[in-house]
């Protein structure tokens, strides 16, 4: 078990994952940023789905 780190500020969040945890489109709340970021977790790696202030229209 390990704590999920906020992908924005790298602060510890209140969510834990196991080495085999799989999350998809998980709204991770960071107590430091006080905002939610959408993440996915696979093989204990946290991948940021979308950045909170990203307004990209590229495709
Ligand atoms: Zn944060």
mmCIF file of N, CA, C and O in Angstrom, residues 25-45:
data_model
loop_
_atom_site.group_PDB
_atom_site.id
_atom_site.type_symbol
_atom_site.label_atom_id
_atom_site.label_comp_id
_atom_site.label_asym_id
_atom_site.label_seq_id
_atom_site.Cartn_x
_atom_site.Cartn_y
_atom_site.Cartn_z
ATOM 1 N N UNK A 25 -10.288 6.984 -14.648
ATOM 2 C CA UNK A 25 -11.061 8.216 -14.462
ATOM 3 C C UNK A 25 -11.415 8.454 -13.003
ATOM 4 O O UNK A 25 -12.564 8.701 -12.654
ATOM 5 N N UNK A 26 -10.437 8.344 -12.157
ATOM 6 C CA UNK A 26 -10.672 8.505 -10.731
ATOM 7 C C UNK A 26 -10.455 9.963 -10.322
ATOM 8 O O UNK A 26 -9.387 10.520 -10.565
ATOM 9 N N UNK A 27 -11.486 10.583 -9.730
ATOM 10 C CA UNK A 27 -11.327 11.965 -9.282
ATOM 11 C C UNK A 27 -10.565 12.030 -7.969
ATOM 12 O O UNK A 27 -11.107 11.781 -6.901
ATOM 13 N N UNK A 28 -9.306 12.344 -8.087
ATOM 14 C CA UNK A 28 -8.426 12.385 -6.925
ATOM 15 C C UNK A 28 -8.462 13.774 -6.300
ATOM 16 O O UNK A 28 -8.189 14.769 -6.962
ATOM 17 N N UNK A 29 -8.798 13.797 -5.009
ATOM 18 C CA UNK A 29 -8.823 15.085 -4.331
ATOM 19 C C UNK A 29 -7.522 15.300 -3.581
ATOM 20 O O UNK A 29 -7.067 14.449 -2.826
ATOM 21 N N UNK A 30 -6.919 16.452 -3.809
ATOM 22 C CA UNK A 30 -5.689 16.792 -3.113
ATOM 23 C C UNK A 30 -6.002 17.794 -2.007
ATOM 24 O O UNK A 30 -6.539 18.867 -2.282
ATOM 25 N N UNK A 31 -5.664 17.457 -0.751
ATOM 26 C CA UNK A 31 -5.942 18.376 0.354
ATOM 27 C C UNK A 31 -5.081 19.628 0.311
ATOM 28 O O UNK A 31 -5.366 20.601 1.004
ATOM 29 N N UNK A 32 -4.022 19.595 -0.454
ATOM 30 C CA UNK A 32 -3.163 20.777 -0.550
ATOM 31 C C UNK A 32 -3.649 21.737 -1.628
ATOM 32 O O UNK A 32 -3.855 22.912 -1.384
ATOM 33 N N UNK A 33 -3.856 21.225 -2.829
ATOM 34 C CA UNK A 33 -4.390 22.051 -3.919
ATOM 35 C C UNK A 33 -5.863 22.375 -3.692
ATOM 36 O O UNK A 33 -6.357 23.350 -4.234
ATOM 37 N N UNK A 34 -6.514 21.501 -2.932
ATOM 38 C CA UNK A 34 -7.964 21.594 -2.731
ATOM 39 C C UNK A 34 -8.715 21.544 -4.058
ATOM 40 O O UNK A 34 -9.678 22.261 -4.291
ATOM 41 N N UNK A 35 -8.240 20.702 -4.923
ATOM 42 C CA UNK A 35 -8.965 20.497 -6.161
ATOM 43 C C UNK A 35 -8.856 19.049 -6.601
ATOM 44 O O UNK A 35 -8.005 18.302 -6.139
ATOM 45 N N UNK A 36 -9.760 18.714 -7.482
ATOM 46 C CA UNK A 36 -9.794 17.350 -7.973
ATOM 47 C C UNK A 36 -9.081 17.258 -9.303
ATOM 48 O O UNK A 36 -9.204 18.142 -10.142
ATOM 49 N N UNK A 37 -8.364 16.174 -9.462
ATOM 50 C CA UNK A 37 -7.784 15.897 -10.766
ATOM 51 C C UNK A 37 -8.170 14.487 -11.171
ATOM 52 O O UNK A 37 -8.256 13.595 -10.335
ATOM 53 N N UNK A 38 -8.422 14.322 -12.432
ATOM 54 C CA UNK A 38 -8.778 13.011 -12.927
ATOM 55 C C UNK A 38 -7.509 12.225 -13.190
ATOM 56 O O UNK A 38 -6.633 12.650 -13.923
ATOM 57 N N UNK A 39 -7.449 11.072 -12.572
ATOM 58 C CA UNK A 39 -6.259 10.245 -12.769
ATOM 59 C C UNK A 39 -6.655 8.830 -13.172
ATOM 60 O O UNK A 39 -7.808 8.422 -13.040
ATOM 61 N N UNK A 40 -5.670 8.117 -13.615
ATOM 62 C CA UNK A 40 -5.818 6.679 -13.769
ATOM 63 C C UNK A 40 -4.606 6.029 -13.132
ATOM 64 O O UNK A 40 -3.516 6.603 -13.107
ATOM 65 N N UNK A 41 -4.822 4.869 -12.584
ATOM 66 C CA UNK A 41 -3.733 4.168 -11.907
ATOM 67 C C UNK A 41 -3.611 2.768 -12.473
ATOM 68 O O UNK A 41 -4.596 2.038 -12.601
ATOM 69 N N UNK A 42 -2.408 2.447 -12.833
ATOM 70 C CA UNK A 42 -2.142 1.136 -13.393
ATOM 71 C C UNK A 42 -0.742 0.717 -12.972
ATOM 72 O O UNK A 42 0.198 1.496 -13.111
ATOM 73 N N UNK A 43 -0.636 -0.475 -12.459
ATOM 74 C CA UNK A 43 0.649 -0.990 -11.990
ATOM 75 C C UNK A 43 1.334 0.000 -11.052
ATOM 76 O O UNK A 43 2.522 0.302 -11.190
ATOM 77 N N UNK A 44 0.523 0.545 -10.138
ATOM 78 C CA UNK A 44 0.954 1.493 -9.108
ATOM 79 C C UNK A 44 1.579 2.766 -9.684
ATOM 80 O O UNK A 44 2.279 3.493 -9.012
ATOM 81 N N UNK A 45 1.284 3.033 -10.962
ATOM 82 C CA UNK A 45 1.709 4.297 -11.543
ATOM 83 C C UNK A 45 0.508 5.214 -11.689
ATOM 84 O O UNK A 45 -0.548 4.789 -12.169
#
